[in-house]
Tab-separated table of C-alpha atoms in Angstrom:
chain	number	residue	atom	x	y	z
A	147	MET	CA	-8.902	13.716	-16.319
A	148	GLN	CA	-7.462	14.748	-13.209
A	149	PHE	CA	-4.566	12.935	-11.762
A	150	ILE	CA	-4.089	11.627	-8.549
A	151	ASP	CA	-1.301	9.868	-7.045
A	152	ARG	CA	-2.289	9.325	-3.363
A	153	THR	CA	-5.539	8.856	-1.615
A	154	LYS	CA	-7.076	7.681	1.309
A	155	VAL	CA	-9.415	4.827	1.795
A	156	THR	CA	-10.727	2.379	4.734
A	157	VAL	CA	-11.684	-1.418	4.342
A	158	LYS	CA	-13.488	-3.102	6.809
A	159	ALA	CA	-13.546	-6.791	5.929
A	160	GLY	CA	-16.505	-9.009	6.574
A	161	ASP	CA	-17.280	-10.349	10.168
A	162	GLY	CA	-18.008	-13.977	10.547
A	163	GLY	CA	-21.151	-15.439	10.988
A	164	HIS	CA	-22.736	-16.918	13.814
A	165	GLY	CA	-22.697	-20.560	14.545
A	166	LYS	CA	-25.956	-22.505	15.302
A	167	SER	CA	-26.964	-23.877	18.797
A	168	ALA	CA	-29.075	-26.048	18.088
A	169	PHE	CA	-30.559	-30.037	18.193
A	170	ARG	CA	-31.730	-32.629	16.752
A	171	ARG	CA	-35.402	-34.592	17.057
A	172	GLU	CA	-35.613	-36.348	13.872
A	173	LYS	CA	-38.035	-39.268	14.377
A	174	PHE	CA	-35.641	-42.886	13.911
A	175	VAL	CA	-32.944	-41.223	15.102
A	176	PRO	CA	-32.276	-42.168	18.320
A	177	LYS	CA	-29.835	-39.683	20.652
A	178	GLY	CA	-30.046	-36.962	17.779
A	179	GLY	CA	-27.925	-34.675	19.607
A	180	PRO	CA	-26.610	-31.623	18.848
A	181	SER	CA	-26.699	-30.286	15.212
A	182	GLY	CA	-25.831	-26.728	14.993
A	183	GLY	CA	-24.115	-25.201	12.134
A	184	ASP	CA	-20.940	-23.394	11.732
A	185	GLY	CA	-21.121	-19.932	10.571
A	186	GLY	CA	-19.523	-18.827	7.108
A	187	ARG	CA	-16.778	-17.193	6.672
A	188	GLY	CA	-16.753	-13.321	6.420
A	189	ALA	CA	-15.603	-11.649	2.764
A	190	ASP	CA	-11.971	-11.080	2.201
A	191	ILE	CA	-10.450	-7.160	0.824
A	192	ILE	CA	-9.180	-8.135	-1.603
A	193	PHE	CA	-6.654	-5.280	-4.015
A	194	VAL	CA	-6.552	-5.925	-7.499
A	195	VAL	CA	-4.261	-4.366	-10.513
A	196	ASP	CA	-6.726	-3.387	-13.192
A	197	ASN	CA	-4.860	-2.731	-16.548
A	198	ASN	CA	-7.876	0.099	-17.286
A	199	MET	CA	-6.978	2.335	-14.258
A	200	ASN	CA	-4.652	4.757	-14.624
A	201	THR	CA	-5.194	7.067	-10.904
A	202	LEU	CA	-6.384	6.852	-7.825
A	203	LEU	CA	-9.408	9.629	-8.782
A	204	ASP	CA	-11.836	6.580	-8.256
A	205	PHE	CA	-11.161	6.068	-4.133
A	206	ARG	CA	-11.502	10.769	-4.454
A	207	PHE	CA	-15.206	9.526	-4.414
A	208	HIS	CA	-15.525	5.591	-3.013
A	209	HIS	CA	-13.108	5.461	0.062
A	210	LYS	CA	-14.532	2.960	2.493
A	211	PHE	CA	-14.707	-0.798	1.150
A	212	VAL	CA	-16.722	-3.367	3.534
A	213	GLY	CA	-16.910	-7.176	3.184
A	214	LYS	CA	-20.214	-8.756	3.729
A	215	ASN	CA	-20.779	-10.908	6.799
A	216	GLY	CA	-20.647	-14.965	7.151
A	217	GLU	CA	-24.471	-16.144	7.125
A	218	LYS	CA	-25.294	-18.482	10.584
A	219	GLY	CA	-24.697	-21.427	10.873
A	220	GLU	CA	-27.668	-23.530	11.103
A	221	ILE	CA	-29.670	-26.671	12.030
A	222	LYS	CA	-28.614	-30.297	10.945
A	223	ASN	CA	-25.351	-28.961	10.684
A	224	CYS	CA	-25.381	-26.463	7.736
A	225	TYR	CA	-22.589	-24.327	7.748
A	226	GLY	CA	-23.644	-21.182	6.614
A	227	HIS	CA	-22.408	-19.736	2.952
A	228	ALA	CA	-19.398	-17.682	3.080
A	229	GLY	CA	-18.685	-13.749	2.478
A	230	GLU	CA	-18.320	-13.331	-1.268
A	231	PRO	CA	-14.557	-11.672	-1.347
A	232	CYS	CA	-14.433	-7.753	-1.989
A	233	TYR	CA	-12.623	-6.796	-4.917
A	234	VAL	CA	-11.029	-3.787	-5.256
A	235	LYS	CA	-9.338	-1.759	-8.305
A	236	VAL	CA	-6.400	-0.307	-8.593
A	237	PRO	CA	-3.435	1.066	-11.328
A	238	GLN	CA	-0.667	-0.337	-11.780
A	239	GLY	CA	2.425	0.532	-9.504
A	240	THR	CA	0.131	1.154	-6.062
A	241	ILE	CA	1.498	0.942	-3.254
A	242	ILE	CA	-0.574	0.653	-0.733
A	243	LYS	CA	0.726	1.611	2.794
A	244	ASP	CA	-1.106	0.977	6.755
A	245	GLU	CA	-2.082	4.274	8.218
A	246	ALA	CA	-1.588	3.844	10.972
A	247	THR	CA	2.107	2.444	11.311
A	248	GLY	CA	3.360	3.661	7.784
A	249	GLU	CA	4.319	-0.710	7.279
A	250	VAL	CA	3.916	-0.874	3.416
A	251	LEU	CA	1.409	-3.845	2.758
A	252	ALA	CA	1.828	-4.294	-0.344
A	253	ASP	CA	3.579	-3.353	-3.637
A	254	LEU	CA	1.451	-3.997	-6.495
A	255	THR	CA	3.433	-3.617	-10.175
A	256	GLU	CA	2.479	-6.257	-11.976
A	257	ILE	CA	-1.004	-6.521	-14.351
A	258	GLY	CA	-3.334	-8.984	-12.446
A	259	GLN	CA	-1.947	-9.166	-9.417
A	260	GLU	CA	-3.728	-9.721	-6.410
A	261	VAL	CA	-3.193	-9.352	-2.142
A	262	VAL	CA	-5.209	-9.978	0.570
A	263	ILE	CA	-5.248	-6.513	2.478
A	264	ALA	CA	-8.533	-7.440	5.239
A	265	LYS	CA	-8.931	-10.549	6.079
A	266	GLY	CA	-12.384	-12.013	7.106
A	267	GLY	CA	-13.835	-13.193	10.436
A	268	ARG	CA	-13.844	-16.820	11.292
A	269	GLY	CA	-17.241	-18.000	11.108
A	270	GLY	CA	-18.134	-19.371	14.607
A	271	ARG	CA	-18.367	-23.149	15.488
A	272	GLY	CA	-21.683	-24.078	16.349
A	273	ASN	CA	-22.546	-26.152	19.347
A	274	ALA	CA	-22.024	-30.230	17.778
A	275	LYS	CA	-18.500	-29.413	16.919
A	276	PHE	CA	-17.737	-28.676	21.284
A	277	SER	CA	-19.478	-32.213	21.589
A	278	THR	CA	-17.104	-34.686	23.882
A	279	SER	CA	-17.193	-38.160	25.555
A	280	ALA	CA	-17.872	-35.386	28.875
A	281	ASN	CA	-20.320	-33.248	27.572
A	282	ARG	CA	-22.551	-34.637	25.005
A	283	ALA	CA	-24.860	-32.448	24.873
A	284	PRO	CA	-23.566	-28.828	24.141
A	285	THR	CA	-25.800	-25.925	24.672
A	286	PHE	CA	-23.536	-22.698	23.530
A	287	ALA	CA	-21.697	-21.954	20.115
A	288	GLU	CA	-19.694	-19.300	19.296
A	289	PHE	CA	-20.222	-16.092	17.510
A	290	GLY	CA	-18.312	-14.711	14.584
A	291	GLU	CA	-14.980	-13.560	14.578
A	292	PRO	CA	-14.890	-10.138	13.453
A	293	GLY	CA	-13.113	-8.906	10.153
A	294	GLU	CA	-10.314	-6.995	10.548
A	295	ALA	CA	-9.901	-3.196	9.651
A	296	LYS	CA	-7.625	-0.801	8.420
A	297	ASN	CA	-7.167	2.773	7.892
A	298	LEU	CA	-4.877	2.936	4.501
A	299	LEU	CA	-2.848	5.078	2.295
A	300	LEU	CA	-2.147	4.246	-1.183
A	301	GLU	CA	0.478	5.464	-2.878
A	302	LEU	CA	0.900	5.326	-7.122
A	303	LYS	CA	4.276	5.466	-8.085
A	304	LEU	CA	4.376	5.300	-11.804
A	305	LEU	CA	5.875	2.344	-14.226
A	306	ALA	CA	8.202	4.098	-16.218
A	307	ASP	CA	10.970	3.165	-18.171
A	308	VAL	CA	12.465	6.448	-18.656
A	309	GLY	CA	12.083	9.900	-16.687
A	310	LEU	CA	12.547	13.275	-17.692
A	311	VAL	CA	14.131	15.334	-14.949
A	312	GLY	CA	15.283	18.743	-15.549
A	313	TYR	CA	14.245	22.356	-14.203
A	314	PRO	CA	10.794	24.162	-15.224
A	315	SER	CA	10.234	25.203	-18.571
A	316	VAL	CA	12.926	23.494	-20.164
A	317	GLY	CA	11.246	21.613	-22.703
A	318	LYS	CA	10.402	18.366	-21.197
A	319	SER	CA	7.126	18.317	-22.035
A	320	SER	CA	8.205	19.107	-26.045
A	321	ILE	CA	10.419	17.148	-26.043
A	322	ILE	CA	7.887	13.492	-24.515
A	323	SER	CA	5.079	14.997	-27.749
A	324	MET	CA	7.821	14.926	-30.413
A	325	VAL	CA	8.782	11.033	-29.813
A	326	SER	CA	5.328	9.769	-28.355
A	327	ALA	CA	2.013	9.943	-29.221
A	328	ALA	CA	1.297	11.959	-24.748
A	329	ARG	CA	-0.118	15.708	-26.259
A	330	PRO	CA	0.938	17.406	-22.445
A	331	GLU	CA	-0.291	20.381	-21.926
A	332	ILE	CA	3.063	23.144	-23.777
A	333	ALA	CA	2.777	26.964	-22.959
A	334	ASP	CA	5.735	29.821	-22.347
A	335	TYR	CA	5.450	29.533	-18.160
A	336	HIS	CA	6.239	27.336	-15.767
A	337	PHE	CA	4.944	24.666	-13.941
A	338	THR	CA	3.064	24.505	-16.830
A	339	THR	CA	3.756	20.571	-16.723
A	340	ILE	CA	1.960	20.203	-12.638
A	341	THR	CA	0.727	15.894	-13.575
A	342	PRO	CA	3.474	12.935	-14.755
A	343	VAL	CA	2.720	12.425	-18.068
A	344	LEU	CA	3.422	8.992	-19.919
A	345	GLY	CA	4.308	8.631	-23.503
A	346	VAL	CA	5.412	5.139	-25.083
A	347	VAL	CA	8.374	5.315	-27.687
A	348	SER	CA	8.611	3.813	-31.223
A	349	LEU	CA	11.537	2.549	-32.168
A	350	GLY	CA	10.407	-0.428	-34.215
A	351	GLU	CA	7.804	-3.655	-34.097
A	352	GLU	CA	10.438	-5.054	-31.080
A	353	HIS	CA	11.774	-2.080	-29.914
A	354	SER	CA	9.780	0.476	-27.923
A	355	PHE	CA	9.724	2.433	-23.846
A	356	VAL	CA	7.245	3.996	-21.682
A	357	MET	CA	8.795	7.662	-20.622
A	358	ALA	CA	7.582	10.048	-17.961
A	359	ASP	CA	7.742	13.478	-18.520
A	360	ILE	CA	7.861	14.316	-14.310
A	361	PRO	CA	7.225	18.205	-14.229
A	362	GLY	CA	9.865	20.458	-13.021
A	363	LEU	CA	11.428	19.801	-10.555
A	364	ILE	CA	13.308	22.997	-8.720
A	365	GLU	CA	15.966	23.460	-5.532
A	366	GLY	CA	14.420	22.008	-2.669
A	367	ALA	CA	12.077	19.683	-4.573
A	368	ALA	CA	13.775	16.183	-1.778
A	369	GLU	CA	12.083	18.344	1.026
A	370	GLY	CA	9.125	18.726	-0.688
A	371	VAL	CA	9.590	22.259	-1.960
A	372	GLY	CA	7.436	22.626	-5.183
A	373	LEU	CA	5.197	19.639	-4.775
A	374	GLY	CA	9.243	17.957	-4.781
A	375	HIS	CA	8.204	14.630	-3.011
A	376	ASP	CA	4.636	14.518	-5.835
A	377	PHE	CA	7.461	14.121	-8.381
A	378	LEU	CA	10.908	12.333	-7.295
A	379	ARG	CA	8.295	9.596	-6.435
A	380	HIS	CA	8.199	8.900	-9.582
A	381	VAL	CA	11.012	8.230	-10.366
A	382	GLU	CA	11.915	5.800	-8.304
A	383	ARG	CA	10.678	2.780	-10.884
A	384	THR	CA	12.475	4.449	-13.902
A	385	LYS	CA	15.301	2.401	-15.220
A	386	VAL	CA	17.231	5.066	-17.523
A	387	ILE	CA	17.317	9.085	-16.660
A	388	ILE	CA	17.164	11.450	-19.944
A	389	HIS	CA	18.543	15.057	-17.912
A	390	VAL	CA	17.008	17.936	-20.198
A	391	LEU	CA	18.931	20.598	-19.439
A	392	ASP	CA	17.682	24.644	-21.574
A	393	ALA	CA	21.523	24.910	-23.128
A	394	SER	CA	19.994	28.942	-24.328
A	395	GLY	CA	20.022	29.533	-21.152
A	396	ILE	CA	17.520	32.174	-21.874
A	397	GLU	CA	15.526	31.812	-18.754
A	398	GLY	CA	18.434	33.248	-16.634
A	399	ARG	CA	19.760	30.279	-15.773
A	400	ASP	CA	23.315	28.037	-15.717
A	401	PRO	CA	22.165	24.794	-17.404
A	402	VAL	CA	25.718	23.348	-15.989
A	403	GLU	CA	24.327	24.351	-12.123
A	404	ASP	CA	21.287	23.072	-13.520
A	405	TYR	CA	22.676	19.763	-13.858
A	406	HIS	CA	24.416	19.713	-10.254
A	407	LYS	CA	21.250	21.348	-8.565
A	408	ILE	CA	18.723	18.683	-9.667
A	409	ASN	CA	21.087	16.181	-9.293
A	410	HIS	CA	21.995	17.675	-5.928
A	411	GLU	CA	18.202	16.503	-5.396
A	412	LEU	CA	17.583	13.443	-6.471
A	413	LYS	CA	20.368	11.964	-4.795
A	414	LYS	CA	18.899	13.922	-1.492
A	415	TYR	CA	15.639	12.203	-2.232
A	416	SER	CA	16.910	9.042	-2.722
A	417	GLU	CA	20.661	7.489	-3.220
A	418	ARG	CA	19.807	4.763	-5.656
A	419	ILE	CA	17.577	6.696	-7.681
A	420	ALA	CA	21.145	9.089	-8.021
A	421	LYS	CA	22.437	5.908	-9.386
A	422	ARG	CA	20.884	5.546	-12.376
A	423	PRO	CA	22.167	5.544	-15.641
A	424	GLN	CA	21.905	9.355	-17.076
A	425	VAL	CA	22.537	10.768	-20.658
A	426	ILE	CA	21.833	14.302	-21.028
A	427	ALA	CA	19.521	16.139	-23.355
A	428	ALA	CA	20.955	19.698	-24.160
A	429	ASN	CA	17.832	21.190	-25.074
A	430	LYS	CA	16.947	24.396	-27.625
A	431	MET	CA	19.937	24.198	-29.538
A	432	ASP	CA	18.320	25.715	-32.075
A	433	LEU	CA	19.034	29.180	-30.715
A	434	PRO	CA	22.446	30.965	-30.905
A	435	GLU	CA	22.173	31.259	-27.216
A	436	ALA	CA	23.525	27.509	-27.173
A	437	ARG	CA	26.068	27.357	-29.173
A	438	GLU	CA	28.464	28.841	-26.396
A	439	ASN	CA	26.509	26.978	-23.322
A	440	TYR	CA	27.106	23.658	-25.469
A	441	GLU	CA	30.715	23.395	-25.307
A	442	LYS	CA	30.534	23.955	-21.223
A	443	LEU	CA	28.284	20.812	-21.251
A	444	GLN	CA	29.969	18.874	-23.606
A	445	LYS	CA	32.799	19.684	-20.563
A	446	LEU	CA	30.381	17.902	-18.455
A	447	ALA	CA	28.854	14.853	-19.514
A	448	GLN	CA	33.111	14.072	-19.801
A	449	ALA	CA	33.620	15.098	-16.667
A	450	GLU	CA	30.778	13.272	-15.244
A	451	GLY	CA	30.994	10.282	-17.529
A	452	VAL	CA	27.784	10.827	-18.914
A	453	LYS	CA	26.686	11.088	-22.640
A	454	ILE	CA	25.476	14.579	-24.197
A	455	PHE	CA	23.270	14.958	-27.166
A	456	PRO	CA	22.363	18.496	-28.698
A	457	VAL	CA	18.294	17.841	-29.516
A	458	SER	CA	15.751	20.822	-30.123
A	459	ALA	CA	12.045	19.996	-29.268
A	460	ALA	CA	11.061	22.538	-31.508
A	461	THR	CA	12.726	21.433	-34.799
A	462	ASN	CA	12.945	17.534	-33.858
A	463	ASP	CA	16.490	17.602	-34.379
A	464	GLY	CA	18.840	15.103	-32.710
A	465	LEU	CA	15.848	13.680	-30.526
A	466	GLN	CA	15.961	9.967	-32.942
A	467	ALA	CA	19.122	9.547	-32.109
A	468	LEU	CA	18.721	10.595	-27.965
A	469	MET	CA	16.139	7.683	-28.623
A	470	GLU	CA	17.565	5.243	-29.805
A	471	CYS	CA	20.571	5.761	-27.027
A	472	VAL	CA	18.350	5.307	-24.077
A	473	SER	CA	16.596	2.101	-26.034
A	474	GLN	CA	20.130	0.351	-25.983
A	475	MET	CA	20.906	1.760	-22.533
A	476	LEU	CA	17.388	-0.242	-21.338
A	477	ASP	CA	18.608	-3.138	-23.764
A	478	GLU	CA	21.450	-2.988	-21.112
A	479	TYR	CA	20.562	-2.021	-17.809
A	480	VAL	CA	20.752	-4.335	-14.988
A	481	GLU	CA	18.119	-4.607	-12.473
A	482	GLU	CA	19.689	-3.534	-8.934
A	483	PRO	CA	20.193	-6.240	-6.428
A	484	GLU	CA	16.866	-5.458	-4.423
A	485	VAL	CA	17.290	-3.766	-1.079
A	486	ILE	CA	14.653	-5.461	1.676
A	487	GLU	CA	13.431	-2.675	3.678
A	488	GLU	CA	10.008	-3.191	3.629
A	489	VAL	CA	7.290	-5.766	4.136
A	490	LYS	CA	6.189	-6.087	0.594
A	491	ILE	CA	3.202	-8.913	0.934
A	492	TYR	CA	0.192	-8.385	3.349
A	493	GLU	CA	0.974	-11.818	6.157
A	494	PRO	CA	-0.937	-11.443	9.390
A	495	ALA	CA	0.762	-10.489	12.421
A	496	ILE	CA	1.117	-12.519	14.656
A	497	GLU	CA	-0.918	-12.497	17.436
A	498	GLU	CA	1.397	-10.849	20.592
A	499	ASP	CA	1.471	-12.670	24.269
A	500	ILE	CA	-1.318	-10.660	26.682
A	501	THR	CA	-0.544	-8.377	28.482
A	502	ILE	CA	-1.949	-6.314	31.830
A	503	SER	CA	-1.696	-2.479	32.191
A	504	ARG	CA	-3.951	0.377	34.408
A	505	ASN	CA	-5.393	2.970	33.174
A	506	MET	CA	-5.802	6.270	34.467
A	507	SER	CA	-8.081	5.006	37.172
A	508	GLY	CA	-6.063	2.496	38.606
A	509	GLU	CA	-8.591	-0.787	36.886
A	510	PHE	CA	-6.881	-3.380	35.453
A	511	VAL	CA	-6.854	-3.616	32.087
A	512	VAL	CA	-5.904	-7.025	29.877
A	513	SER	CA	-5.123	-6.867	26.256
A	514	GLY	CA	-4.242	-9.502	23.323
A	515	LYS	CA	-5.467	-9.662	20.116
A	516	ALA	CA	-6.194	-14.091	20.631
A	517	LEU	CA	-7.632	-13.183	24.617
A	518	GLU	CA	-9.757	-10.241	22.293
A	519	LYS	CA	-10.954	-12.767	19.871
A	520	LEU	CA	-12.164	-14.845	22.460
A	521	VAL	CA	-14.747	-11.781	23.779
A	522	ALA	CA	-15.873	-11.047	20.754
A	523	MET	CA	-16.639	-14.296	19.917
A	524	THR	CA	-18.035	-15.909	23.383
A	525	ASN	CA	-21.669	-15.615	24.083
A	526	PHE	CA	-21.713	-14.045	27.757
A	527	ASN	CA	-25.453	-14.741	28.021
A	528	ASN	CA	-24.931	-18.462	28.174
A	529	ASP	CA	-23.185	-20.290	31.523
A	530	GLU	CA	-22.320	-22.869	29.320
A	531	ALA	CA	-20.051	-19.908	27.336
A	532	LEU	CA	-18.980	-18.155	30.657
A	533	ARG	CA	-17.992	-20.970	32.197
A	534	ARG	CA	-15.401	-22.157	28.512
A	535	PHE	CA	-14.333	-18.514	29.228
A	536	GLN	CA	-13.458	-18.722	32.511
A	537	TYR	CA	-11.456	-22.257	31.971
A	538	ILE	CA	-9.538	-20.461	28.760
A	539	TRP	CA	-8.712	-17.603	30.754
A	540	ARG	CA	-7.166	-19.309	33.632
A	541	VAL	CA	-5.465	-21.896	30.900
A	542	LYS	CA	-3.638	-18.819	29.755
A	543	GLY	CA	-2.527	-17.931	33.387
A	544	ILE	CA	-4.039	-14.465	33.053
A	545	GLU	CA	-6.285	-15.379	36.363
A	546	GLN	CA	-1.740	-15.362	37.883
A	547	LYS	CA	-0.513	-12.481	35.543
A	548	LEU	CA	-3.688	-10.486	37.359
A	549	LYS	CA	-2.010	-11.302	41.142
A	550	GLU	CA	1.411	-10.969	39.965
A	551	ARG	CA	-0.141	-7.052	39.499
A	552	GLY	CA	-1.984	-6.818	43.175
A	553	VAL	CA	-5.587	-7.360	41.822
A	554	LYS	CA	-7.571	-8.288	44.914
A	555	GLN	CA	-11.622	-9.112	45.289
A	556	GLY	CA	-13.912	-6.664	44.090
A	557	ASP	CA	-11.365	-5.198	41.350
A	558	THR	CA	-12.754	-3.742	37.927
A	559	VAL	CA	-11.112	-5.783	35.536
A	560	HIS	CA	-11.744	-4.716	31.255
A	561	ILE	CA	-11.146	-6.425	28.210
A	562	MET	CA	-11.727	-3.849	24.877
A	563	ASP	CA	-15.274	-3.422	25.737
A	564	MET	CA	-16.109	-6.032	28.721
A	565	GLU	CA	-15.955	-5.406	32.060
A	566	PHE	CA	-15.260	-7.751	35.090
A	567	GLU	CA	-15.361	-7.833	38.242
A	568	TYR	CA	-12.547	-9.691	39.579
A	569	LYS	CA	-13.820	-12.756	42.592
A	570	GLU	CA	-11.718	-15.493	43.504
């Protein structure tokens, strides 16, 4: 199965149903009056964590999600049905970002967790809602409010307790295959593992944890060299890091230098990751060359204040002690206080004030979420609806603002796709 951990999707919530303009004419019902019902609310787009998904592969083939529109209002004050919510299933550990702003809309880490990413439009009000003592027979109704539309970036960060990091070909895949049921591809060449692999390590009935085999990191990974960003992303949620070193040095590298280089990349990518508890796994101790380097690695571990375990993934030596130590480190792990850097759960943005600008042709452009919503929900073919719009226009002080910007009789004013000629 192909592992996909980043993708783009487009979502469009349902539009609200139009309100109904109708009058009640029934026998034995004197002065029935307006009886147009409201339109139904458009469907929300809701992302939900599904335990049966572990990659974002499905979104490569299905990347557009559209919610159903609300139904129109009917006569006799009957409301239209609301659109059924559109649920989008994602794997645990998915981060949802707004592609335009980069803002984090949601960080989904719990099975069954739900978040509304795009709100459905409100249903338009029927003419019965506009009946007042001054106007007992309104003939207009509102159009439904347009649903929200967004372009999203989905990123998957694996939820693992322990992460195996190190240079390519140091034996990370071999280790995870020996201590868990995971069966990653293992071969004698660099970058055998090109996607993260998860495995569950069991040390008894109540002692188990999830381990992630992170593909080999190289110098410059924090700048994206060798898909560094794609790989480092999956280390972020781990609690303990097993730093795997090739104690034999048969690849021609010094394991002590490897240790410092990888930690340097972790620190450049994230200070929080660099501070995670580490333990060194000096692998390939079954080879004669490893004995000389192991003494240097012991001194390194002592200087760095970390534990070191001589292991051999080929013979399974030392792995049990390493896993028991890691399990104990997890039991003693204290969760770091969350640094609030970005919004975790989506909340509708506060509608901004109305702004007036000029386009390249010198024509006036009026913008603002509330006003644009009003335009979308107004039936300009109805005289009463048009007068209501003009009233709200004056109440909001837009006419005064236009005058302050120098608008004159006959000037063109734009709101969204609508074009008006200004008249005193």
